[in-house]
Coordinates of C-alpha atoms in Angstrom, one line a residue:
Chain Q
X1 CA -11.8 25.8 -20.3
X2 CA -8.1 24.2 -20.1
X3 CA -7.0 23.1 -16.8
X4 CA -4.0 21.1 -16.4
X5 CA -5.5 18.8 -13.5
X6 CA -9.3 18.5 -11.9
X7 CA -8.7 20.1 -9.5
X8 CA -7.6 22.7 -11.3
X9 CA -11.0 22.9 -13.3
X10 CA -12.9 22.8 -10.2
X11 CA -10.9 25.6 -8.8
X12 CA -11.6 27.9 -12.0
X13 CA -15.4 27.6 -11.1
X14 CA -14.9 28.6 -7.6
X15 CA -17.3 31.5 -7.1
X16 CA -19.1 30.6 -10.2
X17 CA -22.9 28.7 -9.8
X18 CA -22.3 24.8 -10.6
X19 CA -24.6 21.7 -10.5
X20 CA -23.1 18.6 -8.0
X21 CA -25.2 15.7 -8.9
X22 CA -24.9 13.3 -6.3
X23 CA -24.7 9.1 -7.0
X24 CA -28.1 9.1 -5.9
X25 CA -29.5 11.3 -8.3
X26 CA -29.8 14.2 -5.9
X27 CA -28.6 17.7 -7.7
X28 CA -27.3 20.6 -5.6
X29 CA -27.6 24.0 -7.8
X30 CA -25.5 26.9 -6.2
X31 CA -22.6 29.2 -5.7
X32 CA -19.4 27.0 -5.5
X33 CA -17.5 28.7 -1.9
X34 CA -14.4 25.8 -2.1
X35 CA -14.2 22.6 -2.0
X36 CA -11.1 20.0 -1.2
X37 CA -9.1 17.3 -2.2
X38 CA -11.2 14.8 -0.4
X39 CA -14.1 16.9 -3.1
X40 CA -16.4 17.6 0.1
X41 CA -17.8 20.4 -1.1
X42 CA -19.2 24.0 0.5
X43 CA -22.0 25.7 -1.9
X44 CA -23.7 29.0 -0.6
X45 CA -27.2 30.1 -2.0
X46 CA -27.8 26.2 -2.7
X47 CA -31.0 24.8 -4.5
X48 CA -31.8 20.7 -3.9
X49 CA -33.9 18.8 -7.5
X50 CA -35.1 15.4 -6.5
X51 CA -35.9 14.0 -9.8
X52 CA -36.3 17.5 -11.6
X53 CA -38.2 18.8 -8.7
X54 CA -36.8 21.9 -6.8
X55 CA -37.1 20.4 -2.9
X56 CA -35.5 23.2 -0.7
X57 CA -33.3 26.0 -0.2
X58 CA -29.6 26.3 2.1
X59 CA -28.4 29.2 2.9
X60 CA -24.7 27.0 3.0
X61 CA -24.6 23.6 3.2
X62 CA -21.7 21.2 2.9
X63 CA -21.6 18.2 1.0
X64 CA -19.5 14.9 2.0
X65 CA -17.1 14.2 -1.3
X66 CA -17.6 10.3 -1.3
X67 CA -21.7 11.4 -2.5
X68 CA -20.3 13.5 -5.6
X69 CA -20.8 11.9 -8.8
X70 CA -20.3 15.3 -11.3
X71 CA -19.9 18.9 -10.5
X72 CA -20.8 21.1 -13.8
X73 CA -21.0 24.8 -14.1
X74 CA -24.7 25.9 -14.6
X75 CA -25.0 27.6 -17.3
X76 CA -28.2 30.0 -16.7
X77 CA -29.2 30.3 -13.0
X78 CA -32.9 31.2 -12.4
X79 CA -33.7 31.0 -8.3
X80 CA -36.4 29.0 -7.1
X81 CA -39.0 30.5 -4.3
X82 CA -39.9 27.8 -1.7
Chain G
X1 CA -20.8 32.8 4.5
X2 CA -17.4 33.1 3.1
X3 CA -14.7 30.0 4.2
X4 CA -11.3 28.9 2.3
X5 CA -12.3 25.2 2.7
X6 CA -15.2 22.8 3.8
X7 CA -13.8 22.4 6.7
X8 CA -13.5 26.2 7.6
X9 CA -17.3 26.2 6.7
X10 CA -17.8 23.4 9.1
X11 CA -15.6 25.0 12.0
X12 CA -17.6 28.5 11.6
X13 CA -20.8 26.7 12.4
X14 CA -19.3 24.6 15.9
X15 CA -21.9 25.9 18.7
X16 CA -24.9 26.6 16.4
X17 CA -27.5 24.7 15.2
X18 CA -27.3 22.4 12.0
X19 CA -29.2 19.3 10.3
X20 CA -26.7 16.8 9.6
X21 CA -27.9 14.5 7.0
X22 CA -27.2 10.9 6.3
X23 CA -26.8 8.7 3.8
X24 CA -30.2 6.9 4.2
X25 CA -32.3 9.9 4.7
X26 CA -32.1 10.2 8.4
X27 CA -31.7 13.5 9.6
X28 CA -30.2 14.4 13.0
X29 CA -31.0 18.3 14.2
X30 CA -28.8 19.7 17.4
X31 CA -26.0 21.9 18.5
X32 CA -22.2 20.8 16.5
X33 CA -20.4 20.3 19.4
X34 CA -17.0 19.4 17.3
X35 CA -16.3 17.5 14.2
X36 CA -13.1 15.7 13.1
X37 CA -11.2 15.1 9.2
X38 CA -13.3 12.2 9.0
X39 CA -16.0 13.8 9.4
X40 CA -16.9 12.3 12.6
X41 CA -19.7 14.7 14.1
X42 CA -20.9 15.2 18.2
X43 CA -24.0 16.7 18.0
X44 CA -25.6 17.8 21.8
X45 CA -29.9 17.8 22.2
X46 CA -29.8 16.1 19.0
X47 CA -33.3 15.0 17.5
X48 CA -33.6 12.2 15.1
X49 CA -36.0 12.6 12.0
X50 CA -36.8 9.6 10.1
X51 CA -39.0 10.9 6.9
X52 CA -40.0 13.9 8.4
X53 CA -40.9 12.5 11.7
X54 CA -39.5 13.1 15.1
X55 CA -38.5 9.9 16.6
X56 CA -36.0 10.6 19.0
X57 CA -33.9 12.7 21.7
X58 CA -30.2 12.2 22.2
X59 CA -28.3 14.8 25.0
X60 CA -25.4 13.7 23.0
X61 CA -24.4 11.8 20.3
X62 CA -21.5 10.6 18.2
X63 CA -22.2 10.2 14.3
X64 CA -19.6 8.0 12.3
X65 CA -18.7 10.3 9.8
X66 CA -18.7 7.9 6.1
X67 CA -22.8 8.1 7.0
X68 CA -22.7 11.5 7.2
X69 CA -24.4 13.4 3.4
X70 CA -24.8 16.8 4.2
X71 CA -24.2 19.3 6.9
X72 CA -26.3 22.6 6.6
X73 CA -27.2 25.4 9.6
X74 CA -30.4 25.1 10.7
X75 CA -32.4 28.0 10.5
X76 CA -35.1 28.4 13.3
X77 CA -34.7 25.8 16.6
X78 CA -37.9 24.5 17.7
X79 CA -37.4 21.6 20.0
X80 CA -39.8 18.7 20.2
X81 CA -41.0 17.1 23.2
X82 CA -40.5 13.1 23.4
Chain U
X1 CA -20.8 17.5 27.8
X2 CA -18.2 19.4 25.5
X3 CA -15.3 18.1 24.2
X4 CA -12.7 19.0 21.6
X5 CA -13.7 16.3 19.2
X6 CA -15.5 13.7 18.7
X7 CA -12.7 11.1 19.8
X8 CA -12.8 13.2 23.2
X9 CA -16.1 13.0 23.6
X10 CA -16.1 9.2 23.0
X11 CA -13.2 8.9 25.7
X12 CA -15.7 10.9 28.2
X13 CA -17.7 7.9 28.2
X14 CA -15.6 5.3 28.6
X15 CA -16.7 2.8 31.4
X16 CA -20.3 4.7 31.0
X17 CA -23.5 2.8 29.5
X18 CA -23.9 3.6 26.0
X19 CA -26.2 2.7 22.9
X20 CA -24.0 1.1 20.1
X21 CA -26.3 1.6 16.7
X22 CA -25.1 -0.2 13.6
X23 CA -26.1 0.8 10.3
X24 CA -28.0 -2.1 9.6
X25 CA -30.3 -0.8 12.7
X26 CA -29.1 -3.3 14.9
X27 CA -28.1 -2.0 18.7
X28 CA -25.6 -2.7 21.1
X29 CA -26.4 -1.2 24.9
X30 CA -23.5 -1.9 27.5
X31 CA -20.7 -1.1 29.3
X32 CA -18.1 1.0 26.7
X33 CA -15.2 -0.8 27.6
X34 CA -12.5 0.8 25.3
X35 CA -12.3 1.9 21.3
X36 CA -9.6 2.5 19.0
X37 CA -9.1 5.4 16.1
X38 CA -11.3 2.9 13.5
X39 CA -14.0 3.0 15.5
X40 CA -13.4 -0.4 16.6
X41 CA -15.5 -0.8 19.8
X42 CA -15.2 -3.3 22.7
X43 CA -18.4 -3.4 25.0
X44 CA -18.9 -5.1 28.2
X45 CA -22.2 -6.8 29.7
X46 CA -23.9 -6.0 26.3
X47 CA -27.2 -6.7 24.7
X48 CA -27.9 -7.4 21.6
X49 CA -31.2 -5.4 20.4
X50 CA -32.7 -5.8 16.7
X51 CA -36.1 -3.8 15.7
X52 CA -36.7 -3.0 19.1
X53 CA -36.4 -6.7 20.3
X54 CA -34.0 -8.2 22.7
X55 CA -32.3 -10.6 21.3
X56 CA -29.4 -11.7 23.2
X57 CA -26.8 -11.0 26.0
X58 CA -23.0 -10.8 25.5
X59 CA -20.2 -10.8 28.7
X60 CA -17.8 -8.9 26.5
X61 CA -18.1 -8.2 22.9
X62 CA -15.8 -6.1 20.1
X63 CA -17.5 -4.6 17.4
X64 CA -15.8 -3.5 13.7
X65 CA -15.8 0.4 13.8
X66 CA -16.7 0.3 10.3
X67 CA -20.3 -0.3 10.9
X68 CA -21.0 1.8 13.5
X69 CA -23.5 4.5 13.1
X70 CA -23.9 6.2 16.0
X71 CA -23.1 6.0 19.9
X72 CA -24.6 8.0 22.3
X73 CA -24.6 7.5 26.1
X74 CA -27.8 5.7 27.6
X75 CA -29.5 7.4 30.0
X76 CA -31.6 4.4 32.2
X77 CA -29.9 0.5 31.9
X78 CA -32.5 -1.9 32.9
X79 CA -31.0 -5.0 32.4
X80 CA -32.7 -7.9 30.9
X81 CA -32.8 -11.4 31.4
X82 CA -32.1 -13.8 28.5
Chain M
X1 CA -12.3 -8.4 31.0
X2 CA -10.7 -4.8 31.2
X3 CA -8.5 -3.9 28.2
X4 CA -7.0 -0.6 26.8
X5 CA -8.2 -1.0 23.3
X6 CA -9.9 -3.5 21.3
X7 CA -7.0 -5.2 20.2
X8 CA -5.9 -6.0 23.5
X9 CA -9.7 -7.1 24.3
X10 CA -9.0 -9.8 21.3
X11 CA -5.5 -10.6 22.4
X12 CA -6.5 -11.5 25.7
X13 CA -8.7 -14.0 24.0
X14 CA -6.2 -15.6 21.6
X15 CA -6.6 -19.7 22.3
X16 CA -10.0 -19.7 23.4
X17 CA -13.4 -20.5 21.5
X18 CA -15.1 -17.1 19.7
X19 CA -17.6 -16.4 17.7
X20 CA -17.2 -14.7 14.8
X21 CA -20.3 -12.9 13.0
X22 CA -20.1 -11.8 9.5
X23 CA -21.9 -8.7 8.0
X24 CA -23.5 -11.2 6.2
X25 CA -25.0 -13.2 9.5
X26 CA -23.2 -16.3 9.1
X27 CA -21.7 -17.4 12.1
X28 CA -17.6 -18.8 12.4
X29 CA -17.3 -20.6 16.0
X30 CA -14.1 -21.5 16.7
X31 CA -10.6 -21.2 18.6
X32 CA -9.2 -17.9 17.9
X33 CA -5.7 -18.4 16.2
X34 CA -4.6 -15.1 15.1
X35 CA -5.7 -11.6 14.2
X36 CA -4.0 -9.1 12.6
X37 CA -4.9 -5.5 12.8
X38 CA -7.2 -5.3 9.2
X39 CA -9.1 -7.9 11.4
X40 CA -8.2 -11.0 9.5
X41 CA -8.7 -13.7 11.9
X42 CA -7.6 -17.6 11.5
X43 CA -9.7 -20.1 13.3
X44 CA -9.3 -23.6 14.0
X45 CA -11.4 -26.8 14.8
X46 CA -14.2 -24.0 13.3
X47 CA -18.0 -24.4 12.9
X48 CA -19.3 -22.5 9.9
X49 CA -23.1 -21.8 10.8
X50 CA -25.9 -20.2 8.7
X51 CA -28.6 -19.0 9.9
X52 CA -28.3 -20.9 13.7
X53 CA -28.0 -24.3 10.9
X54 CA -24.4 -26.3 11.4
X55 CA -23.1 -26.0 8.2
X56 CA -19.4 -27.0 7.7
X57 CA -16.3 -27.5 9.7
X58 CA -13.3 -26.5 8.9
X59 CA -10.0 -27.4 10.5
X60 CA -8.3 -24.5 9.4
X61 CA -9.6 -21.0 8.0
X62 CA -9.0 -17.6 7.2
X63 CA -11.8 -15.1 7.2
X64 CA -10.9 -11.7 5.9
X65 CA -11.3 -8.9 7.9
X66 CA -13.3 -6.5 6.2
X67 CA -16.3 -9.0 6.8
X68 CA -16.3 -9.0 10.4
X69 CA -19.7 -7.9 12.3
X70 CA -18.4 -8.4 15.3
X71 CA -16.2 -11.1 17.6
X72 CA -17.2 -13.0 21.1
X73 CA -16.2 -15.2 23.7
X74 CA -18.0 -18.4 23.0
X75 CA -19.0 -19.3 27.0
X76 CA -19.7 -23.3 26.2
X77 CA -18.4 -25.5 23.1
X78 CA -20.7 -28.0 22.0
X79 CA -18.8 -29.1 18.9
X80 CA -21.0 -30.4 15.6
X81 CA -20.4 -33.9 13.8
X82 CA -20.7 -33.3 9.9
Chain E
X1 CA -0.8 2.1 -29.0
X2 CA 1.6 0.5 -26.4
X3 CA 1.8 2.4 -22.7
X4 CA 4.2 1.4 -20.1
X5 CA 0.9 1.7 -17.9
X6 CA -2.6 2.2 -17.6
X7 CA -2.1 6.3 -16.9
X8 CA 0.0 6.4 -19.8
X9 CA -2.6 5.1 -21.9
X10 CA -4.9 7.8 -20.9
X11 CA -2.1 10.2 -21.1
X12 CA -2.0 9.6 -24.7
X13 CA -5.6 10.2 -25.2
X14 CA -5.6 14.0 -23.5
X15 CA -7.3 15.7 -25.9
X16 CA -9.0 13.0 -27.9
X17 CA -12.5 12.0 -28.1
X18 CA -13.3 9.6 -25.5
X19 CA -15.7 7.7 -24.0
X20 CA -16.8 7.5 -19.9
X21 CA -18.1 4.7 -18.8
X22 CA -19.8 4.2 -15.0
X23 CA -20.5 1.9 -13.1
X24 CA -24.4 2.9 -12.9
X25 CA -23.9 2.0 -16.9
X26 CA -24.4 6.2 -17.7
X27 CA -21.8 7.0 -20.4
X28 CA -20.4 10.3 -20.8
X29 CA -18.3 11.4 -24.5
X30 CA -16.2 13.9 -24.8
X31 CA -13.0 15.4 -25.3
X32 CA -10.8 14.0 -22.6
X33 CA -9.6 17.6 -21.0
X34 CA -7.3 15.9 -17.9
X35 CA -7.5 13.2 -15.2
X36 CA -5.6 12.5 -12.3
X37 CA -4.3 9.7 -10.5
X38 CA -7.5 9.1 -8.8
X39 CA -9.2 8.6 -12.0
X40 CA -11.1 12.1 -11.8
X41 CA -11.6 13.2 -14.8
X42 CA -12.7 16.1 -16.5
X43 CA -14.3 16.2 -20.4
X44 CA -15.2 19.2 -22.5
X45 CA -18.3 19.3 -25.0
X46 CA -19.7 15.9 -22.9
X47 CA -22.5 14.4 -23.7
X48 CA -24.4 12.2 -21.4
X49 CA -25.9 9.0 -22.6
X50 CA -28.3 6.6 -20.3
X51 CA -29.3 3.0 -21.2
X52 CA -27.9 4.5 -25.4
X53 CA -30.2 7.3 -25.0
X54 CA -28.6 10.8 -25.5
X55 CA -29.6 13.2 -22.5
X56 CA -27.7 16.2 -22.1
X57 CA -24.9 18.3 -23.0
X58 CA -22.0 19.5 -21.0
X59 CA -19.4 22.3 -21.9
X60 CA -17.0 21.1 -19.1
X61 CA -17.8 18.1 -16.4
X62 CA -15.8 16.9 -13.7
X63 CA -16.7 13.5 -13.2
X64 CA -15.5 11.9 -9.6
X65 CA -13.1 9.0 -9.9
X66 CA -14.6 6.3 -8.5
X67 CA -17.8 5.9 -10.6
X68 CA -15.2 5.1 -13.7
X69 CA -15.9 1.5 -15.1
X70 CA -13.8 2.5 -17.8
X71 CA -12.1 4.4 -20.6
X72 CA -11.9 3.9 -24.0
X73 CA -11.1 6.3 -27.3
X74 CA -14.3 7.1 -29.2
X75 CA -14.0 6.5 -33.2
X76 CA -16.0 8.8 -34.1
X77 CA -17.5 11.6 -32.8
X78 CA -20.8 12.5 -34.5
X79 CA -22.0 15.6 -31.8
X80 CA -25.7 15.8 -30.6
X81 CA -28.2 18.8 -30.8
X82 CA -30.4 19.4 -27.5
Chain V
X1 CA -1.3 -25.2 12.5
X2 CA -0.2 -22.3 14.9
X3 CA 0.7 -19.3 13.1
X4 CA 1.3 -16.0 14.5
X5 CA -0.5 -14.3 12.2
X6 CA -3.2 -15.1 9.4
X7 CA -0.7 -14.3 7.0
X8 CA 1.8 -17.0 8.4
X9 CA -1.1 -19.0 8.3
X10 CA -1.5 -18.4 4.3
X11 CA 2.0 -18.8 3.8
X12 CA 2.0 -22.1 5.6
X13 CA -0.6 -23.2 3.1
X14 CA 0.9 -21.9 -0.1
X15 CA 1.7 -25.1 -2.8
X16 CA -0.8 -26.4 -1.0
X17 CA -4.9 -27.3 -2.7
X18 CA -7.0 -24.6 -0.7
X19 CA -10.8 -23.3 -1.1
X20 CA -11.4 -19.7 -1.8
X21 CA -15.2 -18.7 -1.1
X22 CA -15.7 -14.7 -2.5
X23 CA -18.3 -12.4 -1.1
X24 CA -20.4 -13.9 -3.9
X25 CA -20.5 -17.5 -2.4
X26 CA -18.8 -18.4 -5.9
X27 CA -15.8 -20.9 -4.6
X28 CA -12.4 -21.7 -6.4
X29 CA -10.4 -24.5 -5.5
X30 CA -7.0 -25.3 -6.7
X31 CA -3.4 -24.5 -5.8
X32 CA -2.6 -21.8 -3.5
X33 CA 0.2 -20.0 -6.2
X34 CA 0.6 -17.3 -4.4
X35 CA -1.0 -14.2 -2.6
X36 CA -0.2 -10.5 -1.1
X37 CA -0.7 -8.0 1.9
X38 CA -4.2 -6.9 -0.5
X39 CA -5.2 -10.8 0.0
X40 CA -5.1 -11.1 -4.1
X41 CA -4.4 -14.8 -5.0
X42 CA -3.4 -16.8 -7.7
X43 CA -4.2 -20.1 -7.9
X44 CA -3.0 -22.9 -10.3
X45 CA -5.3 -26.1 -11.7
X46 CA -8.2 -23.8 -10.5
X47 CA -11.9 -25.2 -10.5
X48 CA -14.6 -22.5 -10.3
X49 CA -17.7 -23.3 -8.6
X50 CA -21.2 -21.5 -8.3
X51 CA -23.7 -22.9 -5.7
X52 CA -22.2 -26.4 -5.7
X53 CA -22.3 -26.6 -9.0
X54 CA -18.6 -27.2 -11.0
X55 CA -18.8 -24.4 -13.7
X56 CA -15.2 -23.7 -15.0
X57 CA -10.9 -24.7 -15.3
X58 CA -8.2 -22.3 -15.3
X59 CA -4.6 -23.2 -15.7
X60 CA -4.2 -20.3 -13.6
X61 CA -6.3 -17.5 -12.0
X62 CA -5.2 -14.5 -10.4
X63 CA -8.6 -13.2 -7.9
X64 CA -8.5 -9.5 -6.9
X65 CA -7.6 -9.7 -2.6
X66 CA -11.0 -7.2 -1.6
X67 CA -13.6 -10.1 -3.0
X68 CA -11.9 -12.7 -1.1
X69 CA -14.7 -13.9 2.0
X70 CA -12.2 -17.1 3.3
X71 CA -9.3 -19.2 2.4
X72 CA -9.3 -22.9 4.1
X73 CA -7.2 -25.7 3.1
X74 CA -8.5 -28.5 1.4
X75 CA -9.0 -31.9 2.3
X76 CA -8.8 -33.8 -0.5
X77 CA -9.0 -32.7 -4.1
X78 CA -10.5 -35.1 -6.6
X79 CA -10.5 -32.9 -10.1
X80 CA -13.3 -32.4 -12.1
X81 CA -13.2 -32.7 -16.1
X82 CA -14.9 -29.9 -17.9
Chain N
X1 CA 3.3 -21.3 -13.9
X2 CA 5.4 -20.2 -10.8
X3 CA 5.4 -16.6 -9.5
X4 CA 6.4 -14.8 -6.3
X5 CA 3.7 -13.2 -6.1
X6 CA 0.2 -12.3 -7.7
X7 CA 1.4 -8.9 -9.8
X8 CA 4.4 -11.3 -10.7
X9 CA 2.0 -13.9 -12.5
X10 CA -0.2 -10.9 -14.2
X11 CA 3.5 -9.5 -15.1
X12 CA 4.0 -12.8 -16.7
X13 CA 0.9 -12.7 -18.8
X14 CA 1.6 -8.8 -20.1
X15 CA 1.5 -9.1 -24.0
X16 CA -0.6 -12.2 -23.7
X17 CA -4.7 -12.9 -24.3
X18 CA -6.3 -12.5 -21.3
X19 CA -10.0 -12.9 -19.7
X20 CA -11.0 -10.3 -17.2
X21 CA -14.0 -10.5 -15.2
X22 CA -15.4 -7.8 -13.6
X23 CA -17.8 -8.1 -10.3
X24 CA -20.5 -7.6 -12.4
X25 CA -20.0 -10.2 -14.6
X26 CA -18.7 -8.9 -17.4
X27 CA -16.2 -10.2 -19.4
X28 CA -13.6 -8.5 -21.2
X29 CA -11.0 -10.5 -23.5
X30 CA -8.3 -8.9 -25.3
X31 CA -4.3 -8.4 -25.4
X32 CA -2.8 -7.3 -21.6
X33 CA -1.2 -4.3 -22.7
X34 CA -0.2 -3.2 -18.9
X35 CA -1.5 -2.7 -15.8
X36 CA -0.8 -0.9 -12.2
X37 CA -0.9 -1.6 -8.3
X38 CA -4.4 -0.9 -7.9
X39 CA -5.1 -3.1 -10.7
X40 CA -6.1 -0.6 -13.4
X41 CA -5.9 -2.8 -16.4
X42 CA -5.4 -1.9 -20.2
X43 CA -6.3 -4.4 -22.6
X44 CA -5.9 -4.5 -26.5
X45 CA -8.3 -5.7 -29.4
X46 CA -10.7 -5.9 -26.6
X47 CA -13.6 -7.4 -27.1
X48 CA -16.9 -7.0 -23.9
X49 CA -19.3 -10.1 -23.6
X50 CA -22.0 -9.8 -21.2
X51 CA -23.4 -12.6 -19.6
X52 CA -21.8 -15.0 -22.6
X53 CA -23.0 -12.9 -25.7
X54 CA -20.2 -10.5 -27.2
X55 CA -21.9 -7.3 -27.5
X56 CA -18.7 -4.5 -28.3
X57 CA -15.1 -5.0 -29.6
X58 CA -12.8 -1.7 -28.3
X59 CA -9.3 -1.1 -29.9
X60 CA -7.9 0.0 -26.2
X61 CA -9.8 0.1 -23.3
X62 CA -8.9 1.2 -19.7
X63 CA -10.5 -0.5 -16.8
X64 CA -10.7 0.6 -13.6
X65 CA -9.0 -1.8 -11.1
X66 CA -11.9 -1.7 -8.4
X67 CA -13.8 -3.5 -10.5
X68 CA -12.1 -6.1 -11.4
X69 CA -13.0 -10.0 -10.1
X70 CA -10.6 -11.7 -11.8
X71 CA -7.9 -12.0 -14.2
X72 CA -7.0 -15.7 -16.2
X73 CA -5.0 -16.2 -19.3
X74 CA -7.2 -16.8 -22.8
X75 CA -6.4 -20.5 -24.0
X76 CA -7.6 -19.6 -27.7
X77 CA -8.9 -16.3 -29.2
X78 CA -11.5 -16.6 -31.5
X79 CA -12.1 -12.6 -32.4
X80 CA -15.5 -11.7 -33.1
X81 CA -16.7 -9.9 -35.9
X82 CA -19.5 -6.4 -34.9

């Protein structure tokens, strides 16, 4: 995927799932709504792994940018039941 | 939920219940009063959860945003009693 | 209470009692005398509360905004004596 | 002491004995100098104290800002021989 | 290879085999795809490495500024299998 | 030394043999060179020192401003040899 | 050596063996190819030593400026062999 900048990269994945691991190890699995320059980020559908352990399930939820370590597209989603 | 940016998503959810995570795994559960670009948060009948347990009621309270970890609707309200 | 954002809502309880928490779970109860756009926080008759302990008393004190975690007005002030 | 803002609050005490706590709960009591507004402060005739043990004096020094707990009136000066 | 300044050094490795370090001493190698002035950069065909153990493989990664240690060209590239 | 501001106060110092404590309680002493609006500092005829103990020489030293805990002028300097 | 101010004296030193020490005591000697305002440093024939035992020689490397402690021009170079 070329992108000249990014942001740029991160805005070809918008709408697509993506995994945003967190500085504390915390991953958020989900559908990337938008993020922002600041790289707070808004998934929908969103999954929480502790340590390889699926945790919980938001509808939305918003993450603070300053947290984000990587965001990565996901390359196979399959859903978690709580 | 569709929103261009974070803090559309944010805005769309002022006058409804949220959790409103923190850095050090506090969670704070009320009404989002209003929020700010820092990401300064007023929260009215908050509840503070320390590892899962209620500790304490706030009519109001002002959250320093660069705490702040995630922001997510809250499902069902059930209020605790002190 | 509701206010625009969260700056208004501070400014609604200026000269009110309040509950200064800092993230290293230190508190601050007293008068809120002013506070600027960092957060930066000047008290007045304040007490000094660590772990639940009172610890000392303060006739006018300013705190750095940047570790602040949370300030929310206090319902009952019963003043102690050092 | 009524003042709009916290800067005022540590203008108005410009000249007069402080006490300066660190993040790092070491104590600076001394005549307040100067500030600036990153709360750099400049003592003189100051006290360096660790732990509630006298540990130095210094007839000058510059503390920088983004160490700063928090800033007091001292009410009585009992000053330390080395 | 002589650069008038650090971003033109990594200008002149877009496209080239590089390696990520962070500060939490997790490498990342890949193609260096683009970066920006904050030093968010993105890699294609990334693979991460902890503590010189190979981990996981990434077709694109954004990788959020301030975790970078730092940047340097990778010799050579011998690719990984999951 | 009155000094409107702590920087007047640095500048009043500069040329002069000063004490630099970091955030690490690692000390240099030597001549204040120079410094800027970030704090960073160079020092000439540097000493480093680590818990009292005299570790290091540099002819010169330049210390990034955001490690920098105080600056304070030092009495008298008798040089170490390595 | 005299300089106006600190970027002047790492100016000064561009082209020149240098030592740069990060906060977490790592070393990293090489040639001072350039560097920025925020004190992104590249450095040449680069050669990491961690806590006094080289351990990597890098033909260019890029270091991130938050990182750095300190900056001080390398009397002799001895280059290490891998």
């Amino acid at each position: 995927m070329t992108s000249k900048s990014p942001s740029d990269f991160l805005k070809n994945i918008i709408g697509k799932p993506v995994i945003v691991k967190l500085t504390s190890s915390i991953e958020y699995k989900g559908i990337l709504a938008c993020l922002d320059a600041y790289m707070n980020i808004s998934l929908e559908q969103a999954e929480e792994w502790i340590e390889g352990q699926f945790k919980n399930k938001y509808a939305d939820i918003f993450i603070r940018g300053n947290n984000v370590f990587y965001v990565t597209p996901q390359k196979k989603r399959n859903l978690q039941d709580l």
